[in-house]
Every structure is written in C-alpha cells, then in structure tokens.
mmCIF file of C-alpha atoms in Angstrom:
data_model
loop_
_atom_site.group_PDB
_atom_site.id
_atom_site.type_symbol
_atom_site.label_atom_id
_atom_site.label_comp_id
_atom_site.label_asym_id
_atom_site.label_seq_id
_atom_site.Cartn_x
_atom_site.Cartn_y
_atom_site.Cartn_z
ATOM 1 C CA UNK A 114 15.802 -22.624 -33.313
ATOM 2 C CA UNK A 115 18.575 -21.574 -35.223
ATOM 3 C CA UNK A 116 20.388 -20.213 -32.727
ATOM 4 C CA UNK A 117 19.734 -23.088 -30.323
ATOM 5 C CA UNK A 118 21.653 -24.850 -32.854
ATOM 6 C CA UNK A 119 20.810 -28.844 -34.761
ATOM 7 C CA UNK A 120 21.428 -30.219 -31.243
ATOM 8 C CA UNK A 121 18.010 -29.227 -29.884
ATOM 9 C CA UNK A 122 16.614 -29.471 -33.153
ATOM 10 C CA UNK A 123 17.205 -32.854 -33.336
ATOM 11 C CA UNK A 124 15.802 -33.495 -29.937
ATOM 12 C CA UNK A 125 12.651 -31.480 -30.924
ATOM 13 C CA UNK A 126 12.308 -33.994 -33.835
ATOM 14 C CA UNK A 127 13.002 -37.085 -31.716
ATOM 15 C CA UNK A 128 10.175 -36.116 -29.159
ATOM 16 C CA UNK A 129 7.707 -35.209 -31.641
ATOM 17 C CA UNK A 130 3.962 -36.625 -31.271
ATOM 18 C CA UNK A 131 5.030 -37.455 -27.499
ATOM 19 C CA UNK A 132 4.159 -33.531 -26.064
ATOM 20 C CA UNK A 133 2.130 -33.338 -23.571
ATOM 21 C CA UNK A 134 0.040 -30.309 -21.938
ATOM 22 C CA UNK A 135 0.919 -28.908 -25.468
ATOM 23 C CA UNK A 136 4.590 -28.786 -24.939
ATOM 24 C CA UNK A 137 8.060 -30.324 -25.086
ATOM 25 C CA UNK A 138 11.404 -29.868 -22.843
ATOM 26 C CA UNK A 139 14.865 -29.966 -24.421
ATOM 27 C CA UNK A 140 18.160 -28.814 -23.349
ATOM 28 C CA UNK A 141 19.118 -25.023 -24.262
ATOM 29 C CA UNK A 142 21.718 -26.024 -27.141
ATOM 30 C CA UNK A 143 23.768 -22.905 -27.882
ATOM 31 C CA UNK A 144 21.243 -20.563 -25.806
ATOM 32 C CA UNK A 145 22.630 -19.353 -22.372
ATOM 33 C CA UNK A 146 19.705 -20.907 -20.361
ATOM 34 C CA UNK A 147 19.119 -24.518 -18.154
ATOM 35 C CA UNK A 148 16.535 -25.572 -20.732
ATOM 36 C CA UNK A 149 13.575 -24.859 -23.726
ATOM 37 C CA UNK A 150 10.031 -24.913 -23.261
ATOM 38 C CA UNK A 151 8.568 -25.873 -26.954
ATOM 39 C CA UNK A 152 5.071 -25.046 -27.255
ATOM 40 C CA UNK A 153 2.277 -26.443 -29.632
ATOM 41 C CA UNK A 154 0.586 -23.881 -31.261
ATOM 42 C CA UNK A 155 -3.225 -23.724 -30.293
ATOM 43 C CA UNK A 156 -4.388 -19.933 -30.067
ATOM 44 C CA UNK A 157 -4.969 -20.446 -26.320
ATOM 45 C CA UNK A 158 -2.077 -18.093 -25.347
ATOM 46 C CA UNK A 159 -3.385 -18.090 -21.458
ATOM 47 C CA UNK A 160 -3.789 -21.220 -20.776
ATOM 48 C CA UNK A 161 -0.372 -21.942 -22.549
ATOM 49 C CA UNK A 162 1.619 -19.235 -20.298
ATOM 50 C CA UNK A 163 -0.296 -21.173 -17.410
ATOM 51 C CA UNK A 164 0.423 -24.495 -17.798
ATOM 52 C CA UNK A 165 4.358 -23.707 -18.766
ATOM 53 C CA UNK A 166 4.440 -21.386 -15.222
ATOM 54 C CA UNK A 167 3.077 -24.449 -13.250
ATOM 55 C CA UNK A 168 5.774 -26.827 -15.265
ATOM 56 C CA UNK A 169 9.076 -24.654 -14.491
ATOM 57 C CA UNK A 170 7.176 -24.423 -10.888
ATOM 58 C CA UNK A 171 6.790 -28.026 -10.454
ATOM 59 C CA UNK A 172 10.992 -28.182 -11.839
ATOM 60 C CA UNK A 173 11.785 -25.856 -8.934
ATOM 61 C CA UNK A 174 12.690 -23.360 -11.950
ATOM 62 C CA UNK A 175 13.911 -19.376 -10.530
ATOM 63 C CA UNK A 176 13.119 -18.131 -13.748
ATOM 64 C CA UNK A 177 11.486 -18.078 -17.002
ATOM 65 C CA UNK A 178 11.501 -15.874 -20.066
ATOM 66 C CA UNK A 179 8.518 -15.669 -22.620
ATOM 67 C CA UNK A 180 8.385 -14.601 -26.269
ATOM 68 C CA UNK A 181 5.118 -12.375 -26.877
ATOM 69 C CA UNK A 182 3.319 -15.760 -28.120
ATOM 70 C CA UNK A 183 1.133 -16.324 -31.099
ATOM 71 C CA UNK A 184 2.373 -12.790 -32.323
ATOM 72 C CA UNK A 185 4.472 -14.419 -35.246
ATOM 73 C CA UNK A 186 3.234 -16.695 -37.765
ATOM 74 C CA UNK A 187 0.102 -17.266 -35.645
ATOM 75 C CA UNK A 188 -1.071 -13.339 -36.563
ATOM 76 C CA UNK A 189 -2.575 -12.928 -33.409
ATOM 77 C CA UNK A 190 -2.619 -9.172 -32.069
ATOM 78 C CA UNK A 191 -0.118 -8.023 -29.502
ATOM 79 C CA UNK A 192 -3.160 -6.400 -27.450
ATOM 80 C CA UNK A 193 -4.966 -9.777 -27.086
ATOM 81 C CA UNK A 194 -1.889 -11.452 -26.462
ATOM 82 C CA UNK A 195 -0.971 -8.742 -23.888
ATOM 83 C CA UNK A 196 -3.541 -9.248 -22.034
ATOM 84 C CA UNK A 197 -4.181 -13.258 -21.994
ATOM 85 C CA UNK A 198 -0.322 -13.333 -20.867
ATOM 86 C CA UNK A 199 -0.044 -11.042 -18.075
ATOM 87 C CA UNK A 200 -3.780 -12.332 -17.126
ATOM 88 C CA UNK A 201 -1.871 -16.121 -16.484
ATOM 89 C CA UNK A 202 1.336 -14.065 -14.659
ATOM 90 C CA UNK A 203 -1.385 -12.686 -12.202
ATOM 91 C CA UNK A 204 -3.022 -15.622 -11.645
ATOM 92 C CA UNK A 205 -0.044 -17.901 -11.218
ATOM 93 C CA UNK A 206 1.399 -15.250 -8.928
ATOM 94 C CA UNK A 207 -1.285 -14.708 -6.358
ATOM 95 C CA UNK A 208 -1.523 -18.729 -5.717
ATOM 96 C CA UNK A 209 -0.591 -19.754 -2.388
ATOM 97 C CA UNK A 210 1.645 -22.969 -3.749
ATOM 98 C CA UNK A 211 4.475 -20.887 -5.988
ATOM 99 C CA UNK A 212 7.480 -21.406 -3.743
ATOM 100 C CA UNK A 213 10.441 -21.587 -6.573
ATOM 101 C CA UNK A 214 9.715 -19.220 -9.797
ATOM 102 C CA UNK A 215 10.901 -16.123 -8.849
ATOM 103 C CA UNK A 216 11.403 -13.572 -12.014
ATOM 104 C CA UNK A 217 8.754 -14.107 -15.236
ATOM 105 C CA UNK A 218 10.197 -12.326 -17.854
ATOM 106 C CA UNK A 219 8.397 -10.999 -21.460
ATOM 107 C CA UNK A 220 10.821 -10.440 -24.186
ATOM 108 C CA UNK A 221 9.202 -7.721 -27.214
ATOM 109 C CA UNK A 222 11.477 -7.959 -30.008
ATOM 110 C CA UNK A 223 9.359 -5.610 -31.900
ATOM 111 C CA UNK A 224 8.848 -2.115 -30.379
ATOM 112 C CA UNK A 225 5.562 -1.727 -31.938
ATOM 113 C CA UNK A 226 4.019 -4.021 -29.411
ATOM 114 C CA UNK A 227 5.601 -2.463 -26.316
ATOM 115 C CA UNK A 228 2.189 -0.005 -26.063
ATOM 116 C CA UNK A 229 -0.246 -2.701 -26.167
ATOM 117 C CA UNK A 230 1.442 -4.259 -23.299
ATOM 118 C CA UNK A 231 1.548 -0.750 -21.519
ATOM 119 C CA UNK A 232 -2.210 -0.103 -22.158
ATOM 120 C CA UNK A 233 -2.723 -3.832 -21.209
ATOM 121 C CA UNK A 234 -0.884 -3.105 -17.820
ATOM 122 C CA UNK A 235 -2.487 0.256 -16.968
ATOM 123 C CA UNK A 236 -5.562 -1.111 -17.499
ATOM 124 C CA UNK A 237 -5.369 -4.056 -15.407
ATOM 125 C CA UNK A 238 -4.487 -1.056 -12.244
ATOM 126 C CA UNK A 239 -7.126 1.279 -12.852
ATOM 127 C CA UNK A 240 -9.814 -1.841 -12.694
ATOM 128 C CA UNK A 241 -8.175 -3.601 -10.117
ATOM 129 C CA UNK A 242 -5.970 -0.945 -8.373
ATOM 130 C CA UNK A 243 -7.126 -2.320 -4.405
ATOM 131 C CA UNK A 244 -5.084 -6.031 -5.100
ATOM 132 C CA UNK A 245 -2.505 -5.010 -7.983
ATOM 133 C CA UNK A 246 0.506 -3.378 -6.896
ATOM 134 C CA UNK A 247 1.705 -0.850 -9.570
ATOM 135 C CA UNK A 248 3.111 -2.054 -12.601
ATOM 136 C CA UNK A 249 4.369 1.654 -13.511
ATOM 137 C CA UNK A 250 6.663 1.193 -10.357
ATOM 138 C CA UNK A 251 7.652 -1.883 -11.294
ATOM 139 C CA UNK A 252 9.097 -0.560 -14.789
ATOM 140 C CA UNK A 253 10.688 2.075 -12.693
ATOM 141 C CA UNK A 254 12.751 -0.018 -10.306
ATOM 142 C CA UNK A 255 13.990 -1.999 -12.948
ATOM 143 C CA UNK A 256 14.352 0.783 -15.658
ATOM 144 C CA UNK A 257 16.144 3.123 -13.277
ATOM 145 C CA UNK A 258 14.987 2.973 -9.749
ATOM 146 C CA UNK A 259 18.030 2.961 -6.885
ATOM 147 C CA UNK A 260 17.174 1.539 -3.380
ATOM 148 C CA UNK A 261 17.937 3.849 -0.844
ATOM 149 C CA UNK A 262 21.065 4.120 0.541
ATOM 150 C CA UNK A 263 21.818 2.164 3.770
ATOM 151 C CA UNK A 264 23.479 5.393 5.065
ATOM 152 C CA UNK A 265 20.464 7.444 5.531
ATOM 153 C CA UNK A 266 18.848 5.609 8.448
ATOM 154 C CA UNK A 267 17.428 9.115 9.789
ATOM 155 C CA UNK A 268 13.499 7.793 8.133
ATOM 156 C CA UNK A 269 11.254 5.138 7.957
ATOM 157 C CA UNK A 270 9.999 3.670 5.078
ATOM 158 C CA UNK A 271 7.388 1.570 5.471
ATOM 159 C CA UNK A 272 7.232 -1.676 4.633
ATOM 160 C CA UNK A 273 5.942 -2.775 0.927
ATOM 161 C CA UNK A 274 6.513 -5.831 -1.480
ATOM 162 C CA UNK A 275 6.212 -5.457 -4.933
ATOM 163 C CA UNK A 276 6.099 -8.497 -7.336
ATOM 164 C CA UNK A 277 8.822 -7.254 -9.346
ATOM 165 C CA UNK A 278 7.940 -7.343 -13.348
ATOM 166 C CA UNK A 279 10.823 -7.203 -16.135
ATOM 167 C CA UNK A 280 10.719 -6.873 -19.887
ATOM 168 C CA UNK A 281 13.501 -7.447 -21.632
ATOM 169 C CA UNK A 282 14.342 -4.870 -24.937
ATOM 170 C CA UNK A 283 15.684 -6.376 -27.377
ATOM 171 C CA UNK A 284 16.341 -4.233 -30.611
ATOM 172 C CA UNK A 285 18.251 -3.972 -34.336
ATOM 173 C CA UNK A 286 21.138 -1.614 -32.283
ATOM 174 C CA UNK A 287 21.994 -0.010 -29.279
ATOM 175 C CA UNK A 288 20.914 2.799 -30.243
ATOM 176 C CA UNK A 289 17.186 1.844 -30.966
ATOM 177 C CA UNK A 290 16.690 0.053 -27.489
ATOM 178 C CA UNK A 291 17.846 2.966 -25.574
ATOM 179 C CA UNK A 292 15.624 4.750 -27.621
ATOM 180 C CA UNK A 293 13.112 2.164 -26.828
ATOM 181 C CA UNK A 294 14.170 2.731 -23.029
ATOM 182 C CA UNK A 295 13.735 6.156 -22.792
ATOM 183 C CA UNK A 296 10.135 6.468 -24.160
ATOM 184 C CA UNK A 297 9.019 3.645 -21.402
ATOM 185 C CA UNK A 298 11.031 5.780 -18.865
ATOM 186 C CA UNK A 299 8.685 9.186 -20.297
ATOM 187 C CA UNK A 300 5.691 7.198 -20.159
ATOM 188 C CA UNK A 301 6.590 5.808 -16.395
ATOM 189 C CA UNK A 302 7.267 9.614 -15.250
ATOM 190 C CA UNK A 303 4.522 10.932 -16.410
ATOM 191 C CA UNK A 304 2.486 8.515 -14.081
ATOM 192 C CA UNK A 305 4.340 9.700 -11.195
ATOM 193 C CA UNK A 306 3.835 12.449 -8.344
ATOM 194 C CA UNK A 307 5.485 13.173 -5.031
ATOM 195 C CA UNK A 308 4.206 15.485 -2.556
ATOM 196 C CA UNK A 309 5.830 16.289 1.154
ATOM 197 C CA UNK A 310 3.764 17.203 4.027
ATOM 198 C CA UNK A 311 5.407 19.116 6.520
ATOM 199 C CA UNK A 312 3.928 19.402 10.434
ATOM 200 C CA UNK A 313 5.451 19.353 13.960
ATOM 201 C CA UNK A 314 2.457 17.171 14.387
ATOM 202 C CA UNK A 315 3.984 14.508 12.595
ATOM 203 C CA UNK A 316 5.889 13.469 15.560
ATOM 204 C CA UNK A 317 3.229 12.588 17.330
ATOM 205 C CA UNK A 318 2.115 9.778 15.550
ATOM 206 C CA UNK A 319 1.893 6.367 16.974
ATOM 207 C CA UNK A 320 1.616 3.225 16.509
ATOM 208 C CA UNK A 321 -2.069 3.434 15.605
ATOM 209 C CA UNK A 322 -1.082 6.223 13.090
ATOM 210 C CA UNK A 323 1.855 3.485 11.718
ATOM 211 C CA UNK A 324 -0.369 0.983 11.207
ATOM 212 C CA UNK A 325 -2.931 3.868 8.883
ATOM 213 C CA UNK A 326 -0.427 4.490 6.763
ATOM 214 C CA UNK A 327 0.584 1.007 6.390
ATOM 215 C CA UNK A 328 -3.049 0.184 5.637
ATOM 216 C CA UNK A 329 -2.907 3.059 2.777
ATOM 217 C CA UNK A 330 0.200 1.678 1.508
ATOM 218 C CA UNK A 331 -1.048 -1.424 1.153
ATOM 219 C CA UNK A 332 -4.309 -0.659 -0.649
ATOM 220 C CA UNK A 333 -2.994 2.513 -2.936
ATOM 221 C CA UNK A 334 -0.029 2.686 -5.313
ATOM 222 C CA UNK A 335 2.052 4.478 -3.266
ATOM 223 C CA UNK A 336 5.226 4.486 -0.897
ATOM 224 C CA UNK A 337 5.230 6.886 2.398
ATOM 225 C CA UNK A 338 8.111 8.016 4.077
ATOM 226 C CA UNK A 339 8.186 9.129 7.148
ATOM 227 C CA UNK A 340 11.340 11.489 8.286
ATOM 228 C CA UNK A 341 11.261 12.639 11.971
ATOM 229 C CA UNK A 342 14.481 14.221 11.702
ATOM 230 C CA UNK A 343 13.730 17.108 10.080
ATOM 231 C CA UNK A 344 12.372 20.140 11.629
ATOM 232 C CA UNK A 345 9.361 20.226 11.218
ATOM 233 C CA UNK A 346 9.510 16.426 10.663
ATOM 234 C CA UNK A 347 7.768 15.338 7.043
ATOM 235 C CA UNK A 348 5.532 12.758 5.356
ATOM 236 C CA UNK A 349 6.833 11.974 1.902
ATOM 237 C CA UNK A 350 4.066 10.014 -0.153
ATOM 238 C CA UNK A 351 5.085 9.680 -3.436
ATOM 239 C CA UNK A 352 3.599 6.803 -6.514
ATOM 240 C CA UNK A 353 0.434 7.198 -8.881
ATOM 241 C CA UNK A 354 -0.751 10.500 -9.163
ATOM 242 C CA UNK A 355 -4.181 9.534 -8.099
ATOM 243 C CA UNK A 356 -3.405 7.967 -4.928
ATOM 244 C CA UNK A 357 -0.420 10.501 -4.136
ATOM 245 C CA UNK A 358 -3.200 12.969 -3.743
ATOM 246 C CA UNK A 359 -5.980 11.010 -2.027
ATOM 247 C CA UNK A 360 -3.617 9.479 0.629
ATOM 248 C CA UNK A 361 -1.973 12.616 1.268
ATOM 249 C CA UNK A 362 -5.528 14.562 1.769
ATOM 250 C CA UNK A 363 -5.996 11.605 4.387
ATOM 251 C CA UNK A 364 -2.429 11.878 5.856
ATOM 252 C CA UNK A 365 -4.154 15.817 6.353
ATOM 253 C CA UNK A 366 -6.708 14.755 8.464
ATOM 254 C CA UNK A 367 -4.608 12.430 10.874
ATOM 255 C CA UNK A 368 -2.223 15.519 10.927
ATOM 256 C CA UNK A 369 -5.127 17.882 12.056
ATOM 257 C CA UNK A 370 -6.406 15.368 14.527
ATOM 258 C CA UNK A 371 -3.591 15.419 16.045
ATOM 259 C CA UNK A 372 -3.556 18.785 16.591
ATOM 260 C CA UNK A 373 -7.041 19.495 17.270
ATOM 261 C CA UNK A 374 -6.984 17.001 20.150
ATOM 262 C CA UNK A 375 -3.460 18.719 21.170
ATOM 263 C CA UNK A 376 -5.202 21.898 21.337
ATOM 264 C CA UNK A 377 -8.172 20.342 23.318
ATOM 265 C CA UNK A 378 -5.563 19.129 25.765
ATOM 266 C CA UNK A 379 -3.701 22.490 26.204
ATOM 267 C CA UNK A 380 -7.190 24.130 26.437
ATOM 268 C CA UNK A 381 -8.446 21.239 29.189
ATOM 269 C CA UNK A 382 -5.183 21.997 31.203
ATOM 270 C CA UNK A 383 -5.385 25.226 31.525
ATOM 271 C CA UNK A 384 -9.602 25.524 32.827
ATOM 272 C CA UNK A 385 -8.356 22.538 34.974
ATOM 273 C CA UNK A 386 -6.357 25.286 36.696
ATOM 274 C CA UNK A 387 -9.423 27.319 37.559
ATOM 275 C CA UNK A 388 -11.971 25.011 37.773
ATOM 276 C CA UNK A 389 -11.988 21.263 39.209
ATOM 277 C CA UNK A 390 -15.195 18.987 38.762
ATOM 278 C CA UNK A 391 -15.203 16.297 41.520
ATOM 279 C CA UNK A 392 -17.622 13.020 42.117
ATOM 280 C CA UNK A 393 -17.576 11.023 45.111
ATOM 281 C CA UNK A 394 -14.986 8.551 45.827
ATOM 282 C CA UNK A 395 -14.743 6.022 49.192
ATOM 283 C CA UNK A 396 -14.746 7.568 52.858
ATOM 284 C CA UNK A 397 -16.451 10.481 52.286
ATOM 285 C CA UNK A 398 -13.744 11.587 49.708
ATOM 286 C CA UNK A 399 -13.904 13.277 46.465
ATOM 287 C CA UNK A 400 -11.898 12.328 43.149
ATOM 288 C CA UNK A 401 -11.271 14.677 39.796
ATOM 289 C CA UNK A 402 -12.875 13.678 36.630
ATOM 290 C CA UNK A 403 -10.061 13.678 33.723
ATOM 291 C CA UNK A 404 -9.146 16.932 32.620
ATOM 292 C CA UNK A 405 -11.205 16.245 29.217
ATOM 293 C CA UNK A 406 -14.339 15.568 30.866
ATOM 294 C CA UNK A 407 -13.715 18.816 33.593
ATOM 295 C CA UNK A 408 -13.500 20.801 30.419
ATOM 296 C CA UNK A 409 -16.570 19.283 29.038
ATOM 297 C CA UNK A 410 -18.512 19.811 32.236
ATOM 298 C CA UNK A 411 -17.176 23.059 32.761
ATOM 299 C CA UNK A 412 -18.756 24.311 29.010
ATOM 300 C CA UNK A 413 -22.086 22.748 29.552
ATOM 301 C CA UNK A 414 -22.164 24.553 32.318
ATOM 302 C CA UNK A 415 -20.595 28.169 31.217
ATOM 303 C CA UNK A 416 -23.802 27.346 27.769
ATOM 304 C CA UNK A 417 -26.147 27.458 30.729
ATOM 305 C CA UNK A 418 -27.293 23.649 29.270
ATOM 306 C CA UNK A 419 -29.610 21.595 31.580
ATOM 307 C CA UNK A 420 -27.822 18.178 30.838
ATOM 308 C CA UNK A 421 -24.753 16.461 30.443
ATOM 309 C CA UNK A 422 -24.140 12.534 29.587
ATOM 310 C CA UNK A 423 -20.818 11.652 30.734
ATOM 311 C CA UNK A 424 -19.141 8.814 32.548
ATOM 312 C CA UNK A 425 -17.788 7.692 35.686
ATOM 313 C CA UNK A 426 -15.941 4.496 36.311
ATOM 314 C CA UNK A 427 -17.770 2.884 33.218
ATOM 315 C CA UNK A 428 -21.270 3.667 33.992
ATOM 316 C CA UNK A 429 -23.617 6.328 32.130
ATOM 317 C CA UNK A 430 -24.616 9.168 34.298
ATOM 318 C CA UNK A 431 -26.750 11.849 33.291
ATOM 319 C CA UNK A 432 -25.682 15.205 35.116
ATOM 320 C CA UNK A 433 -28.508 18.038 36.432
ATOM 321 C CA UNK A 434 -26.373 21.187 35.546
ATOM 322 C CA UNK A 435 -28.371 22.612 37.972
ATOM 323 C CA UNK A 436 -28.019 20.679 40.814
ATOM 324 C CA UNK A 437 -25.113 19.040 40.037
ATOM 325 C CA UNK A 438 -26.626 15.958 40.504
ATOM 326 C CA UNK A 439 -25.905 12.858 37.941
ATOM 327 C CA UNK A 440 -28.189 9.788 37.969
ATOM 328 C CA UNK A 441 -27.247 6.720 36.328
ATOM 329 C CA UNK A 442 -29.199 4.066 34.350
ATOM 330 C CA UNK A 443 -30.897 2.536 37.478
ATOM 331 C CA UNK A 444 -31.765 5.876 39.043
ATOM 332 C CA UNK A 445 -28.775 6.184 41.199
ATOM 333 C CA UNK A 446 -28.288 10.319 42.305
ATOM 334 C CA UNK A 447 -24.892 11.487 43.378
ATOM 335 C CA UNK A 448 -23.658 14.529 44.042
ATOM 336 C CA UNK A 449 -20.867 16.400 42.118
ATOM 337 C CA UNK A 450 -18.688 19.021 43.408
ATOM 338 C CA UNK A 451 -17.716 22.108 41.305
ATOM 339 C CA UNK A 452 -15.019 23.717 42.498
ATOM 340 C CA UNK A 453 -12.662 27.325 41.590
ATOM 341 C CA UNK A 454 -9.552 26.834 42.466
ATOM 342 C CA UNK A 455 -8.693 30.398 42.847
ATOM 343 C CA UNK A 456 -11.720 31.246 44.741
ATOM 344 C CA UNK A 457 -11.001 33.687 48.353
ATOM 345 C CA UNK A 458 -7.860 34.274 46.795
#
C-alpha cells in the first residue's frame, strides 16, 4: 500500500464496507499495473484466487499477478497456500469460457516458500500426470528455455500446447535472486532426460505412426522430434524422466514393427518368385492371392498342416492343404492352384 501511494489508499478507505465477493477494485496509484484487486481476508485462499480469476476474466483482463496469500499476517503455511492457489489456477484454466486472461502470475518474495510451491507442483503431476501438462517444463521455458530456431526446418516437432506458468523472484539483491534462479534451474534439470533413437526404419512412418506419437505426446510429459534428415533418420523424445523412457520403449516397438513387417515383405517377395498360389477368377481364369497370403499358404503347406483360414474377396474360406480345396461358410468348395514358377526349367 505504501508503494501504491495515499491515492489508492484513500480510495480503499472511500469504498470500504461496499466490497463485494470479498474484494475491492482501485486504480494502481504509483504501481506499474491497469488496476488493484483488494482482498478481504477470510482464510479461504481458493475460493479467493477463484473468484478474483473470474473478475479480471469478466474485465477482459490479459493478466494478473498474485501475492502468495494469507502467508503474511494471516500465518497461514506456504504449503497449504500452495496448493489451494494453484488448485483455483487449474480449475479456472481448464474451463471452456476463459477467452481473455492469458498469463497468471505468483510472486514469492520470500525464498523459503519457493519449495512448498515446487513440492505442491510436482505433486499435482505425479497424481494427475494424464491431464496436467508439466509444470517442470513450464519453469524451463520461462527460466531458460529457447524456441527453436526458424532456420532448422530439416525436423518435425510435433505439435504441443503448454499453459505457460510464471513466478516472478523477487529478492533483497541481485545477487540472491539469481541465486534463487539457479537452484529452481538445478531442481528443473534434474527432472529432465533426453534420449535419441536412431533407425532407417524411422522413415517409414506414416501418418498412422504421426498420429501415435501425437497421442503419446499428448498424454505423457514429453516432446518428440522427429528428424528424417539424418542418416539413419532419429526420434528425439526428450521431458520427464519417467515418460522419456516409457514412450521411447513404445517408439521401440513401432520401430520393430516396422521392420518385422518389412522383412515379411522382402521374405513374401522373394517365395512369390518360386511359388504362386492362385483361386479362381471369371471365365475359367485364375487370379494370385497377395504376396502375404502366398507366403502364408506356401508355409502351411511346406509344415505339412491340414488347414488354413484365409480370405478371398472378403469371405472366410477354410483351405484342405491336401486337396487344395477351400470351402467357405456356406459350404462352397473351390479349387486352388499351386503353382512353381521355375518348374521344367
């Protein structure tokens, strides 16, 4: 108030007893800011932060900046308040309606408090890590984090928003806030992992691939990067240690898909070379099965097995090895054709 100067004080004491919601709004006085949210002190910190988010909404507002409330002559405990105040910030930000308030900042003046509001954070990801995006990035990007350079347009990155978060150090010198700065920057790090997956594989993927990693993106505290360029071309997944390693044993498995099915392909080509399976087609003619199901036939066959469910044109068919006959559902026979390709030569 003192720093707002007797202007605002004066308007504080001219609009007293006429609050309501449990707050007042006077100009900023000295203090570099559109206006002052006065609030009425009543232990409800949550419902306090909520009510002033939906007011500066309702003004069209692009930002507001919070004190850590009730921590000062009301003796309540930066933990509790930690967590009632970020609780109101997550609310407020995952309703549908918020079109204007864009930045919600929380200014610690003392630097004791700054690691209840960490544990208060890192708690609310581990319990709710599916919905929350990561608040450790979030202190990253604003802390130190560069966006990548416009230049470099040899990768995808794929698409994620992140609600971005900002506390605001404030300190007796320089020298103690970058102090301040620095441990938050440790304690950010040592959060963080980064691991590269390298496969020629990797440019194969699709868009059915695309949208799997976008899924994982969305649901794990992570960013992938995908970078074709490169020989071999590389995955880059890099966040929370946790989900760095999950999503990149998953980002594995598409990899080896990939190539087991490229494998079954090669291997398919190459017995489709000495060996064609044929069912009848119109006039008397006979077509090829798909090189996959050739291969398929051609195994059964080569394991001495009696049967063989495939399909032809859409319809189940159940295939005598043996007489290389295939009856469908209703009890339909045809009759199949097996034949070598390099046979009199």
């Amino acid at each position: 108030m003192d720093a707002a100067g007797s202007q605002v004080a004066d308007e504080c004491a001219q609009y007293a007893g006429q609050y309501q919601n449990g707050f007042i709004t006077t100009r900023a006085g000295n203090l570099l800011c559109s206006k002052i949210i006065h609030l009425i002190t009543n232990n409800q910190v949550k419902s306090q932060v909520s009510k002033v988010l939906h007011e500066c909404e309702r003004r069209t507002y692009k930002s507001v900046a919070f004190p850590a409330i009730g921590t000062g002559q009301a003796g309540q405990s930066s933990a509790k308040v930690a967590d009632e105040m970020l609780d109101a910030v997550v609310e407020f930000a995952r309703e549908k309606i918020v079109q204007h308030l864009q930045t919600i900042k929380i200014v610690i003046f003392q630097t004791n408090m700054l690691p209840d509001f960490y544990l208060s954070m890192k708690k609310r990801e581990d319990s709710d890590s599916s919905t929350t995006e990561s608040w450790l990035s979030v202190f990253k990007s604003f802390f130190g984090g560069r966006k990548q350079s416009s230049e470099k347009n040899k990768f995808m990155i794929l698409e994620k928003k992140v609600d971005l978060v900002t506390f605001q150090i404030c300190g007796e010198s320089q020298e103690k806030v970058d102090a301040t700065e620095s441990w938050i920057k440790d304690l950010i790090l040592k959060e963080q992992f980064e691991n590269t997956i390298s496969d020629e594989a990797i440019e194969s993927f699709d868009e059915t691939h695309i949208a799997i990693l976008e899924g994982l993106q969305r649901v794990k505290q992570v960013t992938i990067q995908i970078l074709n360029e490169l020989s071999p071309p590389q995955i880059k997944i890099s966040g929370i240690s946790r989900d760095v390693c999950s999503v990149s044993l998953e980002v594995q498995e598409m990899v080896q898909q990939i190539k087991s099915t490229e494998e079954e392909q090669s291997k398919a080509e190459l017995l489709h070379n000495l060996v064609e399976w044929r069912y009848p087609g119109s006039n008397d003619s006979f077509v090829a099965f798909d090189k996959l199901t050739n291969m398929q036939l051609e195994r059964a066959k080569m394991a001495k097995k009696l049967h063989l469910n495939i399909k032809i044109k859409m319809k189940n068919y159940k295939v005598d090895l043996n007489t290389l006959k295939a009856t469908d559902d209703q009890g339909k026979t045809i009759k199949l054709q097996r034949v070598i390709k390099d046979e009199g030569k």
